[in-house]
Short mmCIF file of C-alpha atoms in Angstrom, two decimals:
data_model
loop_
_atom_site.label_atom_id
_atom_site.label_comp_id
_atom_site.label_asym_id
_atom_site.label_seq_id
_atom_site.Cartn_x
_atom_site.Cartn_y
_atom_site.Cartn_z
CA UNK A 1 57.91 120.55 95.32
CA UNK A 2 55.88 123.31 96.98
CA UNK A 3 52.83 122.52 94.87
CA UNK A 4 53.22 118.75 95.26
CA UNK A 5 52.37 118.64 98.97
CA UNK A 6 49.03 120.48 98.68
CA UNK A 7 48.11 118.34 95.70
CA UNK A 8 48.84 115.18 97.66
CA UNK A 9 46.85 116.46 100.65
CA UNK A 10 43.88 117.02 98.33
CA UNK A 11 43.74 113.25 97.83
CA UNK A 12 43.41 112.66 101.57
CA UNK A 13 44.95 109.62 103.22
CA UNK A 14 45.86 108.06 99.88
CA UNK A 15 47.72 111.23 98.84
CA UNK A 16 49.56 111.38 102.16
CA UNK A 17 50.50 107.72 101.76
CA UNK A 18 51.76 108.43 98.23
CA UNK A 19 53.80 111.33 99.65
CA UNK A 20 55.21 109.03 102.29
CA UNK A 21 56.18 106.48 99.63
CA UNK A 22 57.89 109.21 97.58
CA UNK A 23 59.80 110.41 100.66
CA UNK A 24 60.71 106.83 101.63
CA UNK A 25 61.92 106.07 98.10
CA UNK A 26 64.10 109.21 98.03
CA UNK A 27 65.56 108.39 101.44
CA UNK A 28 66.20 104.76 100.44
CA UNK A 29 67.84 105.86 97.20
CA UNK A 30 70.12 108.23 99.10
CA UNK A 31 71.08 105.46 101.53
CA UNK A 32 71.74 103.03 98.68
CA UNK A 33 73.93 105.61 96.94
CA UNK A 34 75.94 106.11 100.15
CA UNK A 35 76.29 102.35 100.62
CA UNK A 36 77.40 101.94 97.01
CA UNK A 37 80.02 104.67 97.40
CA UNK A 38 81.27 103.13 100.65
CA UNK A 39 81.48 99.73 98.99
CA UNK A 40 83.46 101.14 96.08
CA UNK A 41 85.79 102.93 98.50
CA UNK A 42 86.34 99.70 100.45
CA UNK A 43 86.93 97.83 97.21
CA UNK A 44 89.55 100.38 96.10
CA UNK A 45 91.29 100.14 99.49
CA UNK A 46 91.35 96.34 99.32
CA UNK A 47 92.67 96.45 95.76
CA UNK A 48 95.46 98.82 96.82
CA UNK A 49 96.33 96.63 99.81
CA UNK A 50 96.40 93.59 97.52
CA UNK A 51 98.65 95.40 95.08
CA UNK A 52 101.06 96.38 97.87
CA UNK A 53 101.12 92.82 99.21
CA UNK A 54 101.77 91.50 95.71
CA UNK A 55 104.66 93.93 95.24
CA UNK A 56 106.11 92.88 98.59
CA UNK A 57 105.90 89.21 97.61
CA UNK A 58 107.39 90.00 94.20
CA UNK A 59 110.37 91.84 95.72
CA UNK A 60 110.98 89.01 98.20
CA UNK A 61 110.83 86.51 95.34
CA UNK A 62 113.25 88.57 93.25
CA UNK A 63 115.66 88.76 96.21
CA UNK A 64 115.39 85.02 96.77
CA UNK A 65 116.09 84.28 93.10
CA UNK A 66 119.05 86.68 93.10
CA UNK A 67 120.50 84.97 96.19
CA UNK A 68 119.93 81.56 94.64
CA UNK A 69 121.64 82.59 91.40
CA UNK A 70 124.59 84.08 93.31
CA UNK A 71 124.95 80.91 95.39
CA UNK A 72 124.67 78.73 92.30
CA UNK A 73 127.32 80.81 90.51
CA UNK A 74 129.61 80.59 93.55
CA UNK A 75 129.22 76.79 93.74
CA UNK A 76 129.80 76.51 90.00
CA UNK A 77 133.02 78.51 90.29
CA UNK A 78 134.16 76.35 93.22
CA UNK A 79 133.47 73.16 91.24
CA UNK A 80 135.34 74.51 88.20
CA UNK A 81 138.28 75.54 90.39
CA UNK A 82 138.32 72.14 92.12
CA UNK A 83 138.17 70.31 88.79
CA UNK A 84 140.97 72.48 87.44
CA UNK A 85 143.04 71.76 90.53
CA UNK A 86 142.38 68.01 90.22
CA UNK A 87 143.28 68.13 86.52
CA UNK A 88 146.54 69.90 87.34
CA UNK A 89 147.39 67.35 90.04
CA UNK A 90 146.63 64.46 87.70
CA UNK A 91 148.82 65.99 85.01
CA UNK A 92 151.65 66.37 87.53
CA UNK A 93 151.20 62.76 88.67
CA UNK A 94 151.23 61.55 85.06
CA UNK A 95 154.44 63.47 84.37
CA UNK A 96 156.15 62.06 87.48
CA UNK A 97 155.12 58.49 86.59
CA UNK A 98 156.36 58.85 83.06
CA UNK A 99 159.86 59.72 84.25
#
């Protein structure tokens, strides 16, 4: 790098312009690398936030399904008990009519 500057100055204005372009390119590349890293960091953060939101939705859904299944089972048991009670009453009525 130390020998590059004198060599560019030997070419006059064109050499200084070439040096400026080299410096500008290096600076731009550094800025692009920083922007790329920042973008990737933001992307990872968004992906993690999405994953957490998905897990939250999944747990709420699982809870809802569990509650639904418990309620359905409870109603089923009530219906079976009611039908059994009705069957018993009908059998009792049939026995009292037959006498």
